[in-house]
Coordinates of C-alpha atoms and ligand atoms in Angstrom, one line a residue:
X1 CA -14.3 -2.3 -28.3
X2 CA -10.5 -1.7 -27.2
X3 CA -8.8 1.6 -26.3
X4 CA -5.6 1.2 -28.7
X5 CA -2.4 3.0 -27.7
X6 CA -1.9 6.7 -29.6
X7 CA 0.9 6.6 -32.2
X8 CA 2.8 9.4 -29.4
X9 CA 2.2 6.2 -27.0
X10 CA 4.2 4.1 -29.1
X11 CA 7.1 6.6 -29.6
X12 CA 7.5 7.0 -26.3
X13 CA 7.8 3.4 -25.2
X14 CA 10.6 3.1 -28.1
X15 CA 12.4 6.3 -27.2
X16 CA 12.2 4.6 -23.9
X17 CA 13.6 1.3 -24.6
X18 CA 16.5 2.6 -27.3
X19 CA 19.2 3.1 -24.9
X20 CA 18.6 0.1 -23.0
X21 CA 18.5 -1.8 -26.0
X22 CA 22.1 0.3 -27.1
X23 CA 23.6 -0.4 -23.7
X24 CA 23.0 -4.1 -23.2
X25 CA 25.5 -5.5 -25.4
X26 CA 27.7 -3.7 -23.1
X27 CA 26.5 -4.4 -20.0
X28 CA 26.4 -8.1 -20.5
X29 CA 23.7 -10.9 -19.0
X30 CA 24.7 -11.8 -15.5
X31 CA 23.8 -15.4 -16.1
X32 CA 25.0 -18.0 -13.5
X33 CA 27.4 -15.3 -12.2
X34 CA 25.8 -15.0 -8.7
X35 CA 24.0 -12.4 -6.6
X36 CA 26.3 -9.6 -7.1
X37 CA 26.1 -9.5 -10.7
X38 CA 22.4 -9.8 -10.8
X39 CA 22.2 -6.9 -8.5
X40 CA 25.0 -4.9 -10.4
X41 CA 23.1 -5.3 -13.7
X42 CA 19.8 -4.5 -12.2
X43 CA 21.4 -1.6 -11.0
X44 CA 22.6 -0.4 -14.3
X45 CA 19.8 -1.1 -16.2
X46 CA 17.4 1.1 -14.0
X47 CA 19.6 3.6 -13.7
X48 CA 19.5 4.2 -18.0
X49 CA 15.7 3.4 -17.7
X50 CA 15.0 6.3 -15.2
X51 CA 17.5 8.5 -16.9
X52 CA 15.5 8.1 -20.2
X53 CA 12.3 8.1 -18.2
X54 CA 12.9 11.4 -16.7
X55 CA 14.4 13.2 -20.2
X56 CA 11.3 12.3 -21.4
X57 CA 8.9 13.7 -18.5
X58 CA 10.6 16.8 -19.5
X59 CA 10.5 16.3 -23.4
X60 CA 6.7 15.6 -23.3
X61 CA 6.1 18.8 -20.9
X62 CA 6.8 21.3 -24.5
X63 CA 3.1 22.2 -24.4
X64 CA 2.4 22.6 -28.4
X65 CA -1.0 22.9 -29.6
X66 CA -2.1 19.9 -31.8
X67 CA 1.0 17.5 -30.6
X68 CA -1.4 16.5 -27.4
X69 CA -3.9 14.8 -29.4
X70 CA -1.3 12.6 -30.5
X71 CA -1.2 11.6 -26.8
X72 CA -5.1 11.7 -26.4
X73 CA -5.3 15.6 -25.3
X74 CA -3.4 17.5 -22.8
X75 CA -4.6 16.2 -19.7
X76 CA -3.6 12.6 -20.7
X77 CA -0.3 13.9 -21.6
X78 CA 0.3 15.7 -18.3
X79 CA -0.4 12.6 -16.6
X80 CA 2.2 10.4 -18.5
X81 CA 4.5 13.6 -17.8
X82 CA 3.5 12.9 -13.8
X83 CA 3.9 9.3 -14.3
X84 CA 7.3 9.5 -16.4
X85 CA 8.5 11.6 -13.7
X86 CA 7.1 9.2 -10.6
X87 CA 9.0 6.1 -12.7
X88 CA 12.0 7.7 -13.4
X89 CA 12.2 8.7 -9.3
X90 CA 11.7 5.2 -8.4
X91 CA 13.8 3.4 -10.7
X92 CA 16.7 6.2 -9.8
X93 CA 16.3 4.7 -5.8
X94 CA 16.3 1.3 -7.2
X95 CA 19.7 2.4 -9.3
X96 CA 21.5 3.3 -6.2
X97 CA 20.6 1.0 -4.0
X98 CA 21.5 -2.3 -6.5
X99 CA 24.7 -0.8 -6.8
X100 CA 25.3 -0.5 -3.1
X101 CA 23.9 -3.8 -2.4
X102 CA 25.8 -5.3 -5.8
X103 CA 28.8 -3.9 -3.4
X104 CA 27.9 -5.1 -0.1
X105 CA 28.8 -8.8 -1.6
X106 CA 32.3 -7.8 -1.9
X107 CA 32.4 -6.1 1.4
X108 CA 30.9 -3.1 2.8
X109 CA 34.0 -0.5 2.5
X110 CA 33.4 -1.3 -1.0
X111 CA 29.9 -0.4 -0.7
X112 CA 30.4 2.5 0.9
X113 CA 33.0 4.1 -1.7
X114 CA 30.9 2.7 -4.4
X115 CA 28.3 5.0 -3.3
X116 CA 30.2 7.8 -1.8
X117 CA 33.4 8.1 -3.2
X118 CA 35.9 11.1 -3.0
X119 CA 34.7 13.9 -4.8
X120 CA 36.7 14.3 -7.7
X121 CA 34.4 11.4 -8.8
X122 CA 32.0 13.6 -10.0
X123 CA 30.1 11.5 -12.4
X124 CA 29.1 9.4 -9.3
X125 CA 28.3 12.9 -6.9
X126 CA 26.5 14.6 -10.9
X127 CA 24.3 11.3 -9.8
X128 CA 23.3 12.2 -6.2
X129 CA 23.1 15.9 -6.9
X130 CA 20.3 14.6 -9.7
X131 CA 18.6 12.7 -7.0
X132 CA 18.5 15.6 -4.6
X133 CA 17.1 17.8 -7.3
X134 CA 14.6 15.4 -7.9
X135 CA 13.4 14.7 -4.3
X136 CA 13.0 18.9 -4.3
X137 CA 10.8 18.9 -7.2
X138 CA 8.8 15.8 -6.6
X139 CA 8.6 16.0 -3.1
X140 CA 5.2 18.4 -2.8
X141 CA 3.3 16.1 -5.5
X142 CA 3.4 12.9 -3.0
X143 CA 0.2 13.2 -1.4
X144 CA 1.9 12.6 2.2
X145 CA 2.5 16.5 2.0
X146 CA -0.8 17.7 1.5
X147 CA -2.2 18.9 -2.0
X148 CA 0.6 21.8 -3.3
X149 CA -0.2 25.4 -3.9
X150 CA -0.2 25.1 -7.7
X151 CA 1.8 28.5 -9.1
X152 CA 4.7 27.4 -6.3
X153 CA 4.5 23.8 -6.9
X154 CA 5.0 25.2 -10.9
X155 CA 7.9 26.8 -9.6
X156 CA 9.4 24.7 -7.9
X157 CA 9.7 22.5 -11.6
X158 CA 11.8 24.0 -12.2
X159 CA 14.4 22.5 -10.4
X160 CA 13.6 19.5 -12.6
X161 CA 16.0 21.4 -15.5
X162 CA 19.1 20.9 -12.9
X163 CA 18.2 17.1 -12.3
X164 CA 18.1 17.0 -16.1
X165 CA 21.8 18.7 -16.6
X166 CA 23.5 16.9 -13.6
X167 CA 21.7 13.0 -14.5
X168 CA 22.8 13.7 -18.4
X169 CA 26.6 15.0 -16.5
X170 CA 26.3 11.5 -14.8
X171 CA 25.2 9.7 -17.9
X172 CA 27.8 11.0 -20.3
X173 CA 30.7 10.6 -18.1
X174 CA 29.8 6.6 -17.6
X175 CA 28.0 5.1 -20.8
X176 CA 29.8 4.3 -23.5
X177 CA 27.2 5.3 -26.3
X178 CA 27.0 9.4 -25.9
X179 CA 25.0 10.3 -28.6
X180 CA 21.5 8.8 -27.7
X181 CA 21.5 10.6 -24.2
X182 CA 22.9 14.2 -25.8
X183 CA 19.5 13.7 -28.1
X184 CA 17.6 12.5 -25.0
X185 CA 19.0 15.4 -22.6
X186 CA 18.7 18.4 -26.2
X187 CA 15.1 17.3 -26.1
X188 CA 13.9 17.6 -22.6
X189 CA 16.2 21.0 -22.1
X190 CA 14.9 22.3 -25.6
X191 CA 10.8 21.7 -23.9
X192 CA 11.8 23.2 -21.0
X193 CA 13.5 25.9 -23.0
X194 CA 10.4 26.3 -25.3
X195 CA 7.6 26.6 -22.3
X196 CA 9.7 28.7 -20.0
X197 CA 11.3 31.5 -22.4
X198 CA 10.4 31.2 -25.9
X199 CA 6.6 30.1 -26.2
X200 CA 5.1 32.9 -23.7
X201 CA 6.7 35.6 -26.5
X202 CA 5.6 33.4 -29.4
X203 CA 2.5 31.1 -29.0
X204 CA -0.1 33.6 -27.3
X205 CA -2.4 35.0 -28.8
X206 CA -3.6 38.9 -27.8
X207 CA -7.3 38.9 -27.1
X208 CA -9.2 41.9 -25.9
X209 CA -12.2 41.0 -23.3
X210 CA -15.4 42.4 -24.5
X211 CA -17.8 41.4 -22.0
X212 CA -17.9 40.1 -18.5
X213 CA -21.2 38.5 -18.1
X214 CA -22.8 37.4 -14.8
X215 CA -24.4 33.6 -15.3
X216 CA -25.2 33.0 -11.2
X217 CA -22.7 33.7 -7.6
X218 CA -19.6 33.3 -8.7
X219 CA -19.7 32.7 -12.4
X220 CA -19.5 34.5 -15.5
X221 CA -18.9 34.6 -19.1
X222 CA -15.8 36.7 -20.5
X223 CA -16.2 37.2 -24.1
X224 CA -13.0 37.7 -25.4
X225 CA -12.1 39.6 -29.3
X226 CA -8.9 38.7 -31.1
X227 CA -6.8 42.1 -31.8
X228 CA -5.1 40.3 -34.6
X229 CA -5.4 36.6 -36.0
X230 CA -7.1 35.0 -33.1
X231 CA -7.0 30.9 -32.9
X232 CA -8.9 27.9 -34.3
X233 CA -10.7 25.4 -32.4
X234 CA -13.0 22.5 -32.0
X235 CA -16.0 22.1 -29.1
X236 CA -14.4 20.7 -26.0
X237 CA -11.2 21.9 -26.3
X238 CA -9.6 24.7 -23.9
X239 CA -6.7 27.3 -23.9
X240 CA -4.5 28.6 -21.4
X241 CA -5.8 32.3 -20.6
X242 CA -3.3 34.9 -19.0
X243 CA -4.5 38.3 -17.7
X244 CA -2.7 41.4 -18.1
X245 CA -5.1 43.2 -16.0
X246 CA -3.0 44.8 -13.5
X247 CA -5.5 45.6 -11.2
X248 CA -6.4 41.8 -10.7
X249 CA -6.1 41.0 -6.9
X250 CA -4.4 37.8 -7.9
X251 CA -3.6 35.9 -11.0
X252 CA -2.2 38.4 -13.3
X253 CA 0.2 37.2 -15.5
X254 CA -0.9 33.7 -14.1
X255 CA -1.8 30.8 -17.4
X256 CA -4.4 29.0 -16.3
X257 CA -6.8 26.6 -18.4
X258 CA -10.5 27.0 -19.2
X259 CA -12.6 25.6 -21.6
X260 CA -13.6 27.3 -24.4
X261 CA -17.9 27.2 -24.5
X262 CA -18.2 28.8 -28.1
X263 CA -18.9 27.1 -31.4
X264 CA -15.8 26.3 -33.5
X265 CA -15.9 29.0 -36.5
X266 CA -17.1 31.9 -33.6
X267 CA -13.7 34.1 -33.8
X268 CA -15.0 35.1 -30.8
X269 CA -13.7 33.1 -27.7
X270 CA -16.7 32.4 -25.0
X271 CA -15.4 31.1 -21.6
X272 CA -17.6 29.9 -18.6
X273 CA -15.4 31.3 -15.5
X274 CA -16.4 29.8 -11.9
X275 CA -14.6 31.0 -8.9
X276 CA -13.1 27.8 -7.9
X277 CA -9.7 29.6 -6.0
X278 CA -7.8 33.1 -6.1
X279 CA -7.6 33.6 -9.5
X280 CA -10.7 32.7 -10.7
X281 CA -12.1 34.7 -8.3
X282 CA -10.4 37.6 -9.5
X283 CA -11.5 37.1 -12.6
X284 CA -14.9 37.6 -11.8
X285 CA -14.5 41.1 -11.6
X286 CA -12.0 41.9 -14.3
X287 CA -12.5 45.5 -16.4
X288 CA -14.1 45.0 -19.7
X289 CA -11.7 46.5 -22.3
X290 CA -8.7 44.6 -20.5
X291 CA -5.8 42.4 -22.6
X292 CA -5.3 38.1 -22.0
X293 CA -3.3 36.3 -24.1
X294 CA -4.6 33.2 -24.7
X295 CA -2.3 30.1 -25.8
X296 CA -3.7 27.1 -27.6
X297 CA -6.0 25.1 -28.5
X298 CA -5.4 22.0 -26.6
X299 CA -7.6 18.5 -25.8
X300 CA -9.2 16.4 -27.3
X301 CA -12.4 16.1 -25.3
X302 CA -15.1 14.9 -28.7
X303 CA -12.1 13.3 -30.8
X304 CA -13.1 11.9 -33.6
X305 CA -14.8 9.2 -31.8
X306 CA -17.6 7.6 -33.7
X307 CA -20.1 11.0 -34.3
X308 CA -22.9 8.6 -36.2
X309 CA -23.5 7.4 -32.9
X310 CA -26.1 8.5 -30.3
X311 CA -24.0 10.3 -27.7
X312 CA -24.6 11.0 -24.0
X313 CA -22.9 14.2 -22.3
X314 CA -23.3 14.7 -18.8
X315 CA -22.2 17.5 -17.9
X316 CA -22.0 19.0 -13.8
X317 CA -21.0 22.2 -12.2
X318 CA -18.9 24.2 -14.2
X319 CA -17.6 21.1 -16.4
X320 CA -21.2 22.1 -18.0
X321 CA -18.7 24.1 -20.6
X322 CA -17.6 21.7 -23.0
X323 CA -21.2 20.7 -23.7
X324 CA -22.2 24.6 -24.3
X325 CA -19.1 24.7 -26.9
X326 CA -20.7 21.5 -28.1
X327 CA -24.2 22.7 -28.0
X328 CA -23.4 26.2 -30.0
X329 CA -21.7 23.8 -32.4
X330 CA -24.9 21.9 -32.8
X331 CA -27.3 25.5 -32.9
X332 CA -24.8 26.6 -36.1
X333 CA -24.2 23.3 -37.8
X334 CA -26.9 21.0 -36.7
X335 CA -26.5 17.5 -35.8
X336 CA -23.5 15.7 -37.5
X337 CA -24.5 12.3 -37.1
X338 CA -26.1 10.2 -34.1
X339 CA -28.4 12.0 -32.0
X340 CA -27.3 13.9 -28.4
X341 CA -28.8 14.2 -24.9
X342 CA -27.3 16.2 -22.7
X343 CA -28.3 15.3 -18.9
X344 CA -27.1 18.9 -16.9
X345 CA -26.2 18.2 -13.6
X346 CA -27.2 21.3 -11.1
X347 CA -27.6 21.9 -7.4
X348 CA -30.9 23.9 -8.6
X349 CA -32.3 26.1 -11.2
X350 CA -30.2 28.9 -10.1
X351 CA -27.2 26.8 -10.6
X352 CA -28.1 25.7 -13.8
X353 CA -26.2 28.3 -15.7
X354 CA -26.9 28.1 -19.2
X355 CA -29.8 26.0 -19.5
X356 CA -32.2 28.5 -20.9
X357 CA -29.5 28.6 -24.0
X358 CA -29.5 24.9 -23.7
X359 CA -33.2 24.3 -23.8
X360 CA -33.7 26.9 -26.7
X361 CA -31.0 24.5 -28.5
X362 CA -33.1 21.4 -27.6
X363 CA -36.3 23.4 -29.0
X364 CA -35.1 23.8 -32.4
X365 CA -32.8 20.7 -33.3
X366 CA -34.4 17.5 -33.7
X367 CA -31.9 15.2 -32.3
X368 CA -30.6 17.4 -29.7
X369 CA -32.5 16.4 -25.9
X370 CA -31.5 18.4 -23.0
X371 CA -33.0 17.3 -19.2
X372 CA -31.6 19.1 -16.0
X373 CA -31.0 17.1 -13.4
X374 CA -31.4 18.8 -9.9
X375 CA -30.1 17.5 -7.2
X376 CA -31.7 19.2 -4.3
X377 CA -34.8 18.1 -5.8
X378 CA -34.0 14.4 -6.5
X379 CA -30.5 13.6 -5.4
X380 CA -27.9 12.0 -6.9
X381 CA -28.5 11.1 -10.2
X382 CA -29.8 7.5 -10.6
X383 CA -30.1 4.7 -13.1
X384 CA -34.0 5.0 -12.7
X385 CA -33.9 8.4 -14.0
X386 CA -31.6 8.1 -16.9
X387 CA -33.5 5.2 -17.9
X388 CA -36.7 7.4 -18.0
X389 CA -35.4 10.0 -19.8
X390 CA -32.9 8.5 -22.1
X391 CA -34.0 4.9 -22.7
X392 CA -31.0 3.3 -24.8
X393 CA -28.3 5.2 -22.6
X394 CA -26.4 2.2 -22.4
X395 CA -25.8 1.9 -26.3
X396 CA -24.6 5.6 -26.3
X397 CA -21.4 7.3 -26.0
X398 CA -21.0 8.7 -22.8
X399 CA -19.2 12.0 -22.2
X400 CA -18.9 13.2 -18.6
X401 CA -17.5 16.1 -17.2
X402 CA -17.7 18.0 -14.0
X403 CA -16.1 17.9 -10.6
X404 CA -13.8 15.2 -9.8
X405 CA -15.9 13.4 -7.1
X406 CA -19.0 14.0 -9.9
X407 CA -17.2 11.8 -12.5
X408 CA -16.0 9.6 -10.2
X409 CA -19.2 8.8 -8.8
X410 CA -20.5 8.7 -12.5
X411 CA -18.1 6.2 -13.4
X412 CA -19.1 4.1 -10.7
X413 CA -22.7 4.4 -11.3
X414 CA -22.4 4.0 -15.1
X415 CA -19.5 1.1 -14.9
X416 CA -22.9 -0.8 -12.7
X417 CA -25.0 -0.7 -15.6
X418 CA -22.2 -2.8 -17.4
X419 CA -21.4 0.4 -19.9
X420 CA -17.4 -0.4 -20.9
X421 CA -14.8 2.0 -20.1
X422 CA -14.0 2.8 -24.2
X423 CA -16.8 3.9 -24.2
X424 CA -17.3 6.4 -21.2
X425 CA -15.0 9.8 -22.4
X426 CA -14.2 12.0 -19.5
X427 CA -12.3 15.1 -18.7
X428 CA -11.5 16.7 -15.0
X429 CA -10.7 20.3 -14.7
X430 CA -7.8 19.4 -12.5
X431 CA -4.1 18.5 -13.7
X432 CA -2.4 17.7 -10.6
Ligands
LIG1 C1 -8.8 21.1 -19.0 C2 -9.3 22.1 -18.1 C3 -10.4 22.9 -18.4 C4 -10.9 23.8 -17.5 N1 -12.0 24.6 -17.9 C5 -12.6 25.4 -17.0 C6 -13.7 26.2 -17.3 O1 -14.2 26.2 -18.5 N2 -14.2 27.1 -16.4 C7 -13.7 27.1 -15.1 O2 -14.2 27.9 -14.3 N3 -12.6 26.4 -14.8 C8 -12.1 25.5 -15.7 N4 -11.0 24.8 -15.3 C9 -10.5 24.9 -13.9 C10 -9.6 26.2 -13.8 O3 -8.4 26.0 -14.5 C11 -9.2 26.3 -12.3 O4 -10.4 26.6 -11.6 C12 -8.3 27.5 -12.2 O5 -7.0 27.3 -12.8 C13 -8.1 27.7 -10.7 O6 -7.1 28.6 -10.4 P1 -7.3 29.5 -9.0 O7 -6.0 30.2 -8.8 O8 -8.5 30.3 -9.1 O9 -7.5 28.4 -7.9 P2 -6.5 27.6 -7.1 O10 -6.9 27.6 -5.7 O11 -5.1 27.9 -7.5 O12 -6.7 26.1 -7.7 C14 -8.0 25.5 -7.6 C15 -7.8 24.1 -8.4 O13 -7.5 24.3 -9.8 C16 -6.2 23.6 -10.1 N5 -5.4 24.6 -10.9 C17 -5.0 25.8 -10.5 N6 -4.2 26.4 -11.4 C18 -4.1 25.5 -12.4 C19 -3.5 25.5 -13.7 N7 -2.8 26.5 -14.1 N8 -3.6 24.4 -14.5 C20 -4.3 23.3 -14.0 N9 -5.0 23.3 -12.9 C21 -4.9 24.3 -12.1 C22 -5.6 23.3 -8.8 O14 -4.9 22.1 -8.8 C23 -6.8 23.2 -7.8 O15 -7.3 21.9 -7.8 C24 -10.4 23.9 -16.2 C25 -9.3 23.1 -15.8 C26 -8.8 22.3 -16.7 C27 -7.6 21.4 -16.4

């Protein structure tokens, strides 16, 4: 079985290609024409390559519910917006320094105005002023820095909307074909539009939080009521939650993403909280009665990915809440197709956070196993044991989710036993 490319893969890789394809008639083949040429047409073609590349980081950052999935869910999309953004940095060095060494082979004065020349040049210094713009926004995501504080690092994107403007100023003053790159640069300043002012007025939704429910240290259950008409979603899929609870110690007014652990059809919105930084900690003690708004609902987590077949969640940690969405589904609708087991990964008991709801599910659906898994008991979890408990979990689809270093090490153990990649679905609660 084969992962095919989503139909948003495919428009991206054409949106990609269409100016290069525009521009080459124009730019010529170097042929037999020596060094310089080669270097001078390499050096034009990556520079419209990472121009397009980084229009369209910032085009695919507009954040609309329901356009992710045709990307495979947010979290895929961010990271083609990460790698979009990584390519278009590289190919941008490679740009500049083609075109100085394209130079060099005429002599290095030549090389040196190419690339610096007097500043009423300004499509050439609109280039550089790009650059720098990028270096400041991409600098804190190379790992070399240390991991970023995420609401500065956010921030701090923002100076990708003036490496936009000044790479579309550079752009338009040099091509010949306009139009393509005033579409290109209209749709990654329109996303960037749309997230920063428009959709935090438009696309939330007011909830009111009902109740804060304690689960075990450090995590509880908000239960949150729509004031007016509140969203629909599917199990596994997640929202961005922003408090308006000015009393928070930190986080207010802050988006940030959590699952959503109720059944789809529940107006209701249920949402496992664990205090994994400032934020979430705060949220741990936030006043029943209290406003979020709540934007979404984004991912993709089930799909539509073959349901007649026997499935295998394994779920660790907090990344337990997509299966208790998926679980609540099952309670209310009952099994729609192949059978489940869900294999919860704990520390102990008293980390096992829902499983009394879990187990009462189990109890009454035929088709629906749950076995806790604790690992100050027995470990890590081992091919012996899923072998005992779940026979044919090799046939199954496999859904993990939990800590990154969890799925990891599931993938590894599960990727032993031969299972394919298609068929292991996974989500991280981590973007960066
Ligand atoms: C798809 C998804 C679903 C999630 N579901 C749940 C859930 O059901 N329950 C739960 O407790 N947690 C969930 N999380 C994790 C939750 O978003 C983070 O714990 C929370 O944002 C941490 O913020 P903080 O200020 O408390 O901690 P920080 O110290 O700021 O961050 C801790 C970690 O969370 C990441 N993070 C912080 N802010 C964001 C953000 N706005 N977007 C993406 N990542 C961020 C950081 O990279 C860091 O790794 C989910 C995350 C994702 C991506």
């Amino acid at each position: 079985m084969r992962r095919y490319p989503k139909p948003g893969d495919i428009a991206l890789v054409v949106a990609l290609l269409v100016p290069l394809v525009v521009a080459l008639p124009r730019l010529g083949w170097p042929g037999a024409e020596g060094a310089g040429a080669w270097l001078g047409w390499i050096g034009r073609t990556t520079g419209i390559l990472g121009l397009a590349m980084l229009l369209l980081a910032a085009a695919v950052s507009i954040r609309l519910p329901g356009m992710d999935r045709w990307f495979g869910g947010l979290a895929r999309l961010w990271h083609l917006h990460h790698w979009l953004g990584f390519g278009a940095f590289i190919l941008v060095m490679i740009h500049a320094l083609a075109l100085g060494l394209a130079a060099v082979s005429l002599s290095l004065e030549v090389a040196v105005v190419t690339l610096f020349p007097p500043l009423s040049h300004a499509a050439v210094w609109f280039g550089w002023l790009a650059w720098l713009a990028m270096v400041i926004f991409l600098a804190p995501t190379f790992d070399f820095f240390g991991r970023p504080h995420y609401q500065r690092w956010k921030r701090l994107h923002l100076v990708s909307a003036a490496a936009l403007v000044l790479g579309l100023g550079h752009a338009l003053l040099l091509a010949g074909e306009t139009a393509l790159w005033w579409l290109l640069g209209l749709a990654g300043l329109a996303a960037i539009a749309w997230r920063k002012l428009v959709s935090p007025r438009v696309a939330r939704h007011a909830y009111r939080i009902e109740t804060v429910t304690p689960l075990a240290r450090g995590v509880v259950e908000l239960v949150l009521a729509p004031e007016g008409k509140g969203i629909e979603h599917e199990a596994g899929q997640f929202v961005y939650l922003t408090p308006l609870d000015e009393t928070l110690t930190a986080g207010h007014g802050e988006e940030h993403p959590y699952t959503i652990a109720s059944a789809p059809g529940d107006a209701r919105l249920r949402i496992g909280i664990k205090d994994l930084g400032d934020a979430s900690h705060a949220l741990l003690g936030v006043t029943p009665g209290t406003r979020v708004l709540v934007e979404g609902p984004y991912g993709e987590f089930y799909g539509r990915r073959f349901p007649e077949r026997d499935r295998l969640w394994l779920g660790g940690g907090i990344g337990i809440t997509p299966f208790v969405g998926g679980a609540r589904e099952i309670a209310e609708r009952g099994l729609a197709g192949g059978r489940v087991h869900l294999v919860y990964l704990a520390n102990g008991p008293d980390r096992a956070y829902y499983l009394d709801e879990l187990e009462a599910i189990g109890a009454r659906v035929e088709g629906f196993t749950v076995t806790p898994h604790f690992y100050r008991e027995l470990g890590p979890l081992t091919e012996a044991f899923l072998r005992e408990h779940c026979s044919d979990f090799t046939e199954r689809e496999i859904y993990l989710c939990g800590p990154p270093a969890m799925n990891a090490f599931l993938k590894r153990l599960l990727a032993d036993q031969g299972i394919p990649a298609s068929r292991l679905h996974s989500e991280v609660f981590d973007f960066l």
